[in-house]
Structure formats: structure tokens, C-alpha cells
Tab-separated table of C-alpha atoms in Angstrom:
chain	number	residue	atom	x	y	z
Q	71	UNK	CA	28.104	7.808	-14.376
Q	72	UNK	CA	27.152	11.266	-13.114
Q	73	UNK	CA	29.955	13.869	-13.275
Q	74	UNK	CA	31.487	14.838	-10.058
Q	75	UNK	CA	31.112	18.687	-9.606
Q	76	UNK	CA	33.848	20.390	-7.625
Q	77	UNK	CA	32.483	23.927	-7.533
Q	78	UNK	CA	29.310	24.970	-5.730
Q	79	UNK	CA	26.610	23.741	-8.009
Q	80	UNK	CA	23.351	25.439	-8.790
Q	81	UNK	CA	21.504	22.855	-6.561
Q	82	UNK	CA	23.643	23.722	-3.660
Q	83	UNK	CA	23.021	27.473	-4.109
Q	84	UNK	CA	19.336	26.814	-4.285
Q	85	UNK	CA	19.457	24.644	-1.235
Q	86	UNK	CA	21.202	27.466	0.812
Q	87	UNK	CA	18.478	29.999	-0.429
Q	88	UNK	CA	15.655	27.586	0.378
Q	89	UNK	CA	17.036	26.954	3.843
Q	90	UNK	CA	17.157	30.630	4.355
Q	91	UNK	CA	13.592	30.997	3.299
Q	92	UNK	CA	12.489	28.202	5.647
Q	93	UNK	CA	14.110	29.949	8.547
Q	94	UNK	CA	12.524	33.333	7.513
Q	95	UNK	CA	9.075	31.805	6.900
Q	96	UNK	CA	8.928	29.946	10.190
Q	97	UNK	CA	10.282	32.679	12.477
Q	98	UNK	CA	8.450	35.900	11.421
Q	99	UNK	CA	7.237	38.209	12.773
Q	100	UNK	CA	10.524	38.228	14.963
Q	101	UNK	CA	8.803	39.275	18.083
Q	102	UNK	CA	11.060	37.729	20.766
Q	103	UNK	CA	10.469	37.538	24.437
Q	104	UNK	CA	13.736	36.294	26.118
Q	105	UNK	CA	12.105	36.209	29.462
Q	106	UNK	CA	12.854	32.774	31.152
Q	107	UNK	CA	9.304	32.740	32.674
Q	108	UNK	CA	7.619	33.263	29.245
Q	109	UNK	CA	9.952	30.655	27.661
Q	110	UNK	CA	8.939	28.081	30.431
Q	111	UNK	CA	5.246	28.893	29.775
Q	112	UNK	CA	5.750	28.322	26.099
Q	113	UNK	CA	7.389	25.048	26.729
Q	114	UNK	CA	4.461	24.027	28.869
Q	115	UNK	CA	2.085	24.636	26.012
Q	116	UNK	CA	4.380	23.040	23.347
Q	117	UNK	CA	3.397	19.929	21.499
Q	118	UNK	CA	6.025	17.497	22.679
Q	119	UNK	CA	4.941	14.268	21.107
Q	120	UNK	CA	4.176	14.070	17.447
Q	121	UNK	CA	0.367	14.037	16.612
Q	122	UNK	CA	-0.563	14.162	20.251
Q	123	UNK	CA	-1.638	17.772	20.715
Q	124	UNK	CA	-0.953	19.779	23.959
Q	125	UNK	CA	-3.844	21.027	25.998
Q	126	UNK	CA	-6.469	22.907	23.986
Q	127	UNK	CA	-4.776	22.204	20.656
Q	128	UNK	CA	-5.141	19.541	18.052
Q	129	UNK	CA	-2.731	18.945	15.167
Q	130	UNK	CA	-4.168	20.010	11.792
Q	131	UNK	CA	-4.015	18.055	8.573
Q	132	UNK	CA	-3.688	21.341	6.642
Q	133	UNK	CA	-0.617	22.308	8.755
Q	134	UNK	CA	0.831	18.703	8.201
Q	135	UNK	CA	0.418	19.056	4.498
Q	136	UNK	CA	2.015	22.675	4.587
Q	137	UNK	CA	4.967	21.429	6.525
Q	138	UNK	CA	5.436	18.472	4.212
Q	139	UNK	CA	5.438	20.661	1.169
Q	140	UNK	CA	7.814	23.135	2.925
Q	141	UNK	CA	10.604	20.602	3.231
Q	142	UNK	CA	10.101	18.795	0.081
Q	143	UNK	CA	12.276	21.199	-2.006
Q	144	UNK	CA	14.924	20.971	0.711
Q	145	UNK	CA	15.132	17.172	0.379
Q	146	UNK	CA	14.868	17.401	-3.386
Q	147	UNK	CA	17.698	19.897	-3.851
Q	148	UNK	CA	19.853	18.090	-1.346
Q	149	UNK	CA	19.462	14.827	-3.153
Q	150	UNK	CA	20.338	16.308	-6.519
Q	151	UNK	CA	23.474	17.870	-5.013
Q	152	UNK	CA	24.594	14.590	-3.386
Q	153	UNK	CA	23.807	12.587	-6.488
Q	154	UNK	CA	26.239	14.770	-8.354
Q	155	UNK	CA	28.893	13.520	-5.925
Q	156	UNK	CA	27.953	9.836	-6.537
Q	157	UNK	CA	26.332	9.365	-3.190
Q	158	UNK	CA	24.130	6.193	-2.778
Q	159	UNK	CA	20.311	6.411	-2.156
Q	160	UNK	CA	20.476	5.328	1.517
Q	161	UNK	CA	23.128	7.765	2.424
Q	162	UNK	CA	21.162	10.468	0.715
Q	163	UNK	CA	18.053	9.593	2.600
Q	164	UNK	CA	19.911	9.578	5.788
Q	165	UNK	CA	21.431	13.024	5.311
Q	166	UNK	CA	18.061	14.371	4.183
Q	167	UNK	CA	16.297	13.018	7.182
Q	168	UNK	CA	18.968	14.217	9.604
Q	169	UNK	CA	19.372	17.686	8.096
Q	170	UNK	CA	15.653	18.246	7.876
Q	171	UNK	CA	15.078	17.172	11.551
Q	172	UNK	CA	18.085	19.344	12.613
Q	173	UNK	CA	16.864	22.415	10.797
Q	174	UNK	CA	13.241	22.000	11.873
Q	175	UNK	CA	14.253	21.368	15.501
Q	176	UNK	CA	16.392	24.447	15.575
Q	177	UNK	CA	13.571	26.443	14.186
Q	178	UNK	CA	10.931	24.981	16.629
Q	179	UNK	CA	13.292	25.737	19.614
Q	180	UNK	CA	13.753	29.217	18.406
Q	181	UNK	CA	9.996	29.700	18.377
Q	182	UNK	CA	9.956	29.224	22.189
Q	183	UNK	CA	11.128	32.974	22.235
Q	184	UNK	CA	8.108	34.025	20.141
Q	185	UNK	CA	4.744	34.746	21.751
Q	186	UNK	CA	2.733	34.180	18.506
Q	187	UNK	CA	4.477	30.824	17.661
Q	188	UNK	CA	3.892	27.368	18.997
Q	189	UNK	CA	6.789	24.795	19.315
Q	190	UNK	CA	5.566	21.474	17.980
Q	191	UNK	CA	7.134	18.143	17.680
Q	192	UNK	CA	4.445	17.359	15.114
Q	193	UNK	CA	5.890	19.892	12.920
Q	194	UNK	CA	9.425	18.570	13.281
Q	195	UNK	CA	8.084	15.030	12.419
Q	196	UNK	CA	6.171	16.277	9.264
Q	197	UNK	CA	9.089	18.433	8.144
Q	198	UNK	CA	11.471	15.436	8.432
Q	199	UNK	CA	9.108	13.259	6.409
Q	200	UNK	CA	8.774	16.053	3.877
Q	201	UNK	CA	12.503	16.214	3.499
Q	202	UNK	CA	12.938	12.451	3.093
Q	203	UNK	CA	10.123	12.285	0.527
Q	204	UNK	CA	11.666	15.199	-1.339
Q	205	UNK	CA	15.071	13.333	-1.303
Q	206	UNK	CA	13.553	10.226	-2.775
Q	207	UNK	CA	12.089	12.245	-5.824
Q	208	UNK	CA	15.428	14.265	-6.162
Q	209	UNK	CA	17.543	11.186	-6.201
Q	210	UNK	CA	15.493	9.492	-8.859
Q	211	UNK	CA	15.426	12.814	-10.891
Q	212	UNK	CA	19.055	13.605	-10.475
Q	213	UNK	CA	20.334	11.523	-13.380
Q	214	UNK	CA	17.783	12.902	-16.031
Q	215	UNK	CA	18.338	16.415	-14.579
Q	216	UNK	CA	21.993	16.373	-14.971
Q	217	UNK	CA	22.219	14.177	-18.112
Q	218	UNK	CA	19.368	15.637	-20.135
Q	219	UNK	CA	17.603	18.672	-18.723
Q	220	UNK	CA	20.580	20.554	-17.479
Q	221	UNK	CA	22.517	20.321	-20.814
Q	222	UNK	CA	19.282	21.337	-22.583
Q	223	UNK	CA	18.821	24.363	-20.345
Q	224	UNK	CA	22.457	25.395	-20.723
Q	225	UNK	CA	22.122	25.078	-24.538
Q	226	UNK	CA	18.905	27.034	-24.572
Q	227	UNK	CA	20.385	29.683	-22.289
Q	228	UNK	CA	23.254	30.013	-24.725
Q	229	UNK	CA	21.343	29.878	-28.068
Q	230	UNK	CA	17.963	31.294	-27.029
Q	231	UNK	CA	18.254	33.148	-23.709
Q	232	UNK	CA	15.183	35.359	-24.461
Q	233	UNK	CA	13.105	32.076	-24.337
Q	234	UNK	CA	14.183	31.488	-20.780
Q	235	UNK	CA	13.539	35.140	-19.839
Q	236	UNK	CA	10.044	34.991	-21.303
Q	237	UNK	CA	9.214	31.817	-19.437
Q	238	UNK	CA	10.478	33.207	-16.175
Q	239	UNK	CA	8.437	36.483	-16.582
Q	240	UNK	CA	5.227	34.579	-17.464
Q	241	UNK	CA	5.763	32.240	-14.450
Q	242	UNK	CA	6.435	35.161	-12.109
Q	243	UNK	CA	3.266	36.986	-13.225
Q	244	UNK	CA	1.168	33.685	-12.915
Q	245	UNK	CA	2.511	33.078	-9.510
Q	246	UNK	CA	1.776	36.635	-8.462
Q	247	UNK	CA	-1.777	36.248	-9.644
Q	248	UNK	CA	-2.431	33.132	-7.671
Q	249	UNK	CA	-0.872	34.210	-4.283
Q	250	UNK	CA	-1.628	33.482	-1.442
Q	251	UNK	CA	-2.199	29.933	-2.763
Q	252	UNK	CA	-4.947	29.274	-0.342
Q	253	UNK	CA	-6.677	26.830	-2.690
Q	254	UNK	CA	-9.853	25.088	-1.565
Q	255	UNK	CA	-12.180	22.530	-3.180
Q	256	UNK	CA	-14.802	22.885	-0.487
Q	257	UNK	CA	-18.264	22.959	-2.075
Q	258	UNK	CA	-19.321	26.053	-0.133
Q	259	UNK	CA	-16.179	27.872	-1.103
Q	260	UNK	CA	-16.625	26.964	-4.761
Q	261	UNK	CA	-20.261	28.229	-4.750
Q	262	UNK	CA	-19.172	31.582	-3.219
Q	263	UNK	CA	-16.439	31.960	-5.796
Q	264	UNK	CA	-18.677	31.074	-8.680
Q	265	UNK	CA	-21.409	33.577	-7.446
Q	266	UNK	CA	-18.870	36.342	-7.090
Q	267	UNK	CA	-17.192	35.741	-10.461
Q	268	UNK	CA	-17.400	38.518	-13.070
Q	269	UNK	CA	-17.766	36.672	-16.414
Q	270	UNK	CA	-17.879	39.785	-18.527
Q	271	UNK	CA	-15.305	42.588	-18.436
Q	272	UNK	CA	-16.528	45.605	-16.493
Q	273	UNK	CA	-19.819	43.593	-15.941
Q	274	UNK	CA	-21.561	42.565	-12.690
Q	275	UNK	CA	-20.907	39.347	-10.858
Q	276	UNK	CA	-23.198	36.438	-11.378
Q	277	UNK	CA	-24.874	37.046	-8.066
Q	278	UNK	CA	-24.722	39.840	-5.554
Q	279	UNK	CA	-23.809	43.547	-5.917
Q	280	UNK	CA	-20.152	43.573	-5.557
Q	281	UNK	CA	-18.916	46.893	-6.997
Q	282	UNK	CA	-16.293	46.912	-9.755
Q	283	UNK	CA	-12.840	47.817	-8.191
Q	284	UNK	CA	-11.486	51.084	-9.312
Q	285	UNK	CA	-9.273	51.213	-12.513
Q	286	UNK	CA	-6.256	51.826	-10.253
Q	287	UNK	CA	-6.642	48.232	-8.994
Q	288	UNK	CA	-5.987	46.789	-12.529
Q	289	UNK	CA	-3.069	49.080	-13.286
Q	290	UNK	CA	-0.381	46.816	-11.770
Q	291	UNK	CA	-1.748	43.885	-13.831
Q	292	UNK	CA	-1.690	45.856	-17.006
Q	293	UNK	CA	1.967	46.993	-16.322
Q	294	UNK	CA	3.104	43.515	-15.443
Q	295	UNK	CA	1.570	42.075	-18.558
Q	296	UNK	CA	3.510	44.770	-20.687
Q	297	UNK	CA	6.588	42.833	-19.482
Q	298	UNK	CA	4.926	39.461	-20.506
Q	299	UNK	CA	4.028	40.657	-24.008
Q	300	UNK	CA	7.400	42.370	-24.616
Q	301	UNK	CA	9.557	39.318	-23.344
Q	302	UNK	CA	7.349	36.905	-25.362
Q	303	UNK	CA	7.649	38.931	-28.542
Q	304	UNK	CA	11.402	39.387	-28.194
Q	305	UNK	CA	11.676	35.596	-27.702
Q	306	UNK	CA	9.530	34.911	-30.726
Q	307	UNK	CA	11.514	37.373	-32.944
Q	308	UNK	CA	14.735	35.701	-31.857
Q	309	UNK	CA	13.293	32.336	-33.040
Q	310	UNK	CA	12.511	33.753	-36.398
Q	311	UNK	CA	8.730	34.219	-36.109
Q	312	UNK	CA	7.111	37.286	-37.595
Q	313	UNK	CA	4.069	38.660	-39.274
Q	314	UNK	CA	0.602	36.987	-38.915
Q	315	UNK	CA	2.067	33.854	-37.371
Q	316	UNK	CA	3.831	35.868	-34.668
Q	317	UNK	CA	0.715	37.895	-33.651
Q	318	UNK	CA	-1.639	34.943	-33.689
Q	319	UNK	CA	0.564	32.783	-31.556
Q	320	UNK	CA	1.159	35.686	-29.256
Q	321	UNK	CA	-2.509	36.526	-28.896
Q	322	UNK	CA	-3.354	32.873	-28.269
Q	323	UNK	CA	-0.631	32.553	-25.669
Q	324	UNK	CA	-1.520	35.685	-23.752
Q	325	UNK	CA	-5.180	34.854	-23.669
Q	326	UNK	CA	-4.469	31.186	-22.543
Q	327	UNK	CA	-2.253	32.216	-19.784
Q	328	UNK	CA	-4.598	35.019	-18.611
Q	329	UNK	CA	-7.601	32.721	-18.672
Q	330	UNK	CA	-5.659	30.000	-16.865
Q	331	UNK	CA	-4.830	32.394	-14.002
Q	332	UNK	CA	-8.459	33.547	-13.774
Q	333	UNK	CA	-9.980	29.994	-13.936
Q	334	UNK	CA	-7.559	28.722	-11.077
Q	335	UNK	CA	-8.842	31.589	-8.962
Q	336	UNK	CA	-12.243	29.926	-8.801
Q	337	UNK	CA	-10.533	27.484	-6.196
Q	338	UNK	CA	-8.701	30.405	-4.428
Q	339	UNK	CA	-11.212	31.819	-1.826
Q	340	UNK	CA	-9.136	35.045	-1.312
Q	341	UNK	CA	-9.263	35.875	-5.083
Q	342	UNK	CA	-12.190	36.671	-7.401
Q	343	UNK	CA	-12.438	35.440	-10.941
Q	344	UNK	CA	-12.831	38.527	-13.119
Q	345	UNK	CA	-12.770	38.726	-16.798
Q	346	UNK	CA	-11.864	42.459	-16.449
Q	347	UNK	CA	-8.431	41.403	-15.414
Q	348	UNK	CA	-8.170	39.313	-18.502
Q	349	UNK	CA	-9.076	42.338	-20.603
Q	350	UNK	CA	-6.325	44.323	-18.940
Q	351	UNK	CA	-3.837	41.396	-19.276
Q	352	UNK	CA	-4.516	41.379	-23.023
Q	353	UNK	CA	-4.248	45.130	-23.342
Q	354	UNK	CA	-0.936	45.161	-21.381
Q	355	UNK	CA	0.350	42.149	-23.230
Q	356	UNK	CA	-0.347	43.544	-26.711
Q	357	UNK	CA	1.075	46.922	-25.645
Q	358	UNK	CA	4.285	45.287	-24.596
Q	359	UNK	CA	4.385	43.245	-27.888
Q	360	UNK	CA	3.977	46.408	-29.820
Q	361	UNK	CA	6.859	48.031	-27.843
Q	362	UNK	CA	9.159	45.133	-28.401
Q	363	UNK	CA	8.273	45.003	-32.180
Q	364	UNK	CA	9.020	48.680	-32.489
Q	365	UNK	CA	12.440	48.639	-30.610
Q	366	UNK	CA	13.720	45.327	-31.843
Q	367	UNK	CA	16.049	44.559	-33.550
Q	368	UNK	CA	17.606	48.069	-33.864
Q	369	UNK	CA	17.418	49.157	-30.218
Q	370	UNK	CA	17.695	46.014	-28.018
Q	371	UNK	CA	19.456	48.007	-25.130
Q	372	UNK	CA	16.592	50.465	-25.202
Q	373	UNK	CA	14.055	47.615	-24.801
Q	374	UNK	CA	16.005	46.258	-21.821
Q	375	UNK	CA	15.992	49.712	-20.218
Q	376	UNK	CA	12.284	50.132	-20.846
Q	377	UNK	CA	11.595	46.776	-19.438
Q	378	UNK	CA	13.417	47.588	-16.119
Q	379	UNK	CA	11.668	50.920	-15.907
Q	380	UNK	CA	8.194	49.123	-16.375
Q	381	UNK	CA	9.153	46.545	-13.711
Q	382	UNK	CA	10.062	49.247	-11.135
Q	383	UNK	CA	6.859	51.105	-11.973
Q	384	UNK	CA	4.858	47.919	-11.557
Q	385	UNK	CA	6.313	47.287	-8.014
Q	386	UNK	CA	5.716	50.882	-6.998
Q	387	UNK	CA	2.204	50.989	-8.236
Q	388	UNK	CA	1.327	47.648	-6.695
Q	389	UNK	CA	3.008	48.673	-3.403
Q	390	UNK	CA	1.300	52.012	-3.074
Q	391	UNK	CA	-2.277	50.859	-4.222
Q	392	UNK	CA	-4.987	51.812	-3.105
Q	393	UNK	CA	-3.399	55.182	-3.031
Q	394	UNK	CA	-5.320	56.641	-0.076
Q	395	UNK	CA	-2.417	58.834	1.261
Q	396	UNK	CA	-2.367	61.012	4.398
Q	397	UNK	CA	0.301	62.789	6.288
Q	398	UNK	CA	1.597	60.683	9.283
Q	399	UNK	CA	1.047	61.815	12.864
Q	400	UNK	CA	3.781	62.133	15.447
Q	401	UNK	CA	2.845	58.711	16.835
Q	402	UNK	CA	3.208	57.106	13.547
Q	403	UNK	CA	6.975	58.132	13.049
Q	404	UNK	CA	8.662	55.008	14.571
Q	405	UNK	CA	12.078	53.805	13.757
Q	406	UNK	CA	10.677	50.786	12.098
Q	407	UNK	CA	8.486	52.823	9.715
Q	408	UNK	CA	11.545	54.581	8.366
Q	409	UNK	CA	13.216	51.330	7.229
Q	410	UNK	CA	11.726	50.267	3.778
Q	411	UNK	CA	9.718	46.994	3.997
Q	412	UNK	CA	10.774	46.158	7.573
Q	413	UNK	CA	7.299	46.357	9.063
Q	414	UNK	CA	5.823	44.652	6.057
Q	415	UNK	CA	7.974	41.525	6.155
Q	416	UNK	CA	7.663	41.351	9.746
Q	417	UNK	CA	4.026	40.342	9.616
Q	418	UNK	CA	2.832	36.877	9.836
Q	419	UNK	CA	1.149	37.253	6.533
Q	420	UNK	CA	1.255	34.753	3.622
Q	421	UNK	CA	1.326	37.632	1.132
Q	422	UNK	CA	4.720	38.735	2.555
Q	423	UNK	CA	5.980	35.113	2.127
Q	424	UNK	CA	4.798	35.062	-1.487
Q	425	UNK	CA	6.617	38.407	-2.216
Q	426	UNK	CA	9.704	37.168	-0.629
């Protein structure tokens, strides 16, 4: 039988965080209009019956898929949490459906206050179905998660923590490279992506005359991959790897990860497949590997301090790029502009969601 956990489990903590993310992602940019007349107008335009659009609006399959995916983790985490308390399948599905419907309904009603949002019963329906589907998967996965995967992760964290750190860093960099995740397998999109691809570092695209971005464009990538190389080297050294075997595995892993990210960008219309990025990934990764090999095992704290410094530098460089600064005028000095990141995360921009 699954053990009954008395304290707040990891799944419950992740569930709360994901719920907060759902509220944030479905309510930005927080432009509220509490006027009763405007709320009434928004209600008139609302989609009140699932899959029967209001006047001038038709439900989208893309939006439906996005709403399903948004609530899949909610149902999954809720099911894992309830399974740890020996709750049955039907009770879990009921709670997942009711909680998904309640959370989605609350968000949709709140959107009546936003002039840039549309309240939709279709979204509530799709979110509820997504939560139930996620609960089905979570309930089936709960036993192997708690009996096999969770003990394995705990043992790995206790015995080889650097391996988890390296995996987390590599995953984070790969996710950053693929944002905003606007994947498309449309034939025309694929043709445009292939034509604009740059298959040789610093070379021209296959077709067209797209200029090579400035080197400052690749600097955040190189800095981020210093972290990848350093964390991977530290993990490999902790597992006893050294010499030719260490460097051959490291080079293979770095190249494979960088190429994977660039190849997936072929189906990402907002991204350009660019082997120049792969070159900077390898340069950054190998620089990080050399840094780790130099500082370990004699100066592990210095390696940690260096890694944190590089992370901060990466975020600053990426946030300030493209570096076309100018002094603000009097009209630019608003209260919102003085609060770090406030205006950025108030945008209805998928990049802001990816960063969050």
C-alpha cells in the first residue's frame, strides 16, 4: 500500500505553485475596468455555452489544446497527492473535475474585469477535461512514482546531487532555447524555417539575405552554456570519470544537446535554426568544463560562487540585449517603470510566461 504522508508533500507544493501560475497566466496584463457598464458589455460578448461561440467569435482548436495542456499538470499533481492518502480513482477524478471547474470558472469570471480578455464557457469545459485527464494519468503513475521513482530520486540527491543539478541546468537551458514553444508542422512554416536556416556557423542562410545577428546576440547563449559545461563536468567528476573518457562524453553530450535544440527550432516559426548558436554553445560548454576541472576538487565553493556569478551575468546580458540605450524622457518616468520587471510581466506575452 502507498504510505500515508502527513506533512505537505512535494506534489502538494507543486500543485499550489501550478495553481498560482494558472491564475497569473490567465489574468495578465491585469488591466481591470470595474465599471458595471463595461462588465455588462463583456458579459454580453461572453461565450456562455461550450463550443457555441458568441457573436463574431468561433472557438479555436488551438485554444482548446492549450487549455487542456494548461490543466493537465493540475490534475496530475492533485491525483498524485490524493493517491498518497489512499484515495480511490473515482474520488480523485471527482475532486480533479470539481477543482478544475472551480478554478477555471473563477478565472473566467475575473476576466470580465479585463478589456483584453474574453470570458468563455468553452475554456472552462476544456480546462475541466484537462484536469480530469491529468488526474487519470497521475493516479496511474502515483504508485510507481512513490514506490520507485521518488526513492530513486532521493537516493540520487543524497549520493550524487551534482547529477540532478546538471540535469536541471541542461533542461532549463533547453527550455529557454525553445521558448515560446509555438511549434508548427504546417508545410509553409516548415519551408520558411528551412530556407532561413543557417547550416554553417557564421554562414549565410540557405535562401535569402538575412544578416547574421551581432555577436552580442550569442553572448547570453555562451554564458548559459558555461553553466551547462561546468555542472556536467562537476557531476562527471563526482562519478569518477576523468581523462579522455570524461572529455569525449562531455563533448558528445554538449554537441547532442545543442543540436537537438537547434533541430527542434525547425518546427518553431519564431526561432531560426542557426549552427552559429551551436558553435557558441560548444565554446561556452567547453569553457565551463575547463573552469570546473580547474577548480575541482580543491575549490568547490569557489566553483559554486563562480556559477552564481555567471548565472546573474547571463540574466543581465539577456535582459539588456540588444543594448541600444538612451536616456529616458520626462514622459517615460512613470511609477511602473521604476518597479523592476513590473511592466514586463504585465504584458500578454508568451515570453513573459516562459520566463515566469
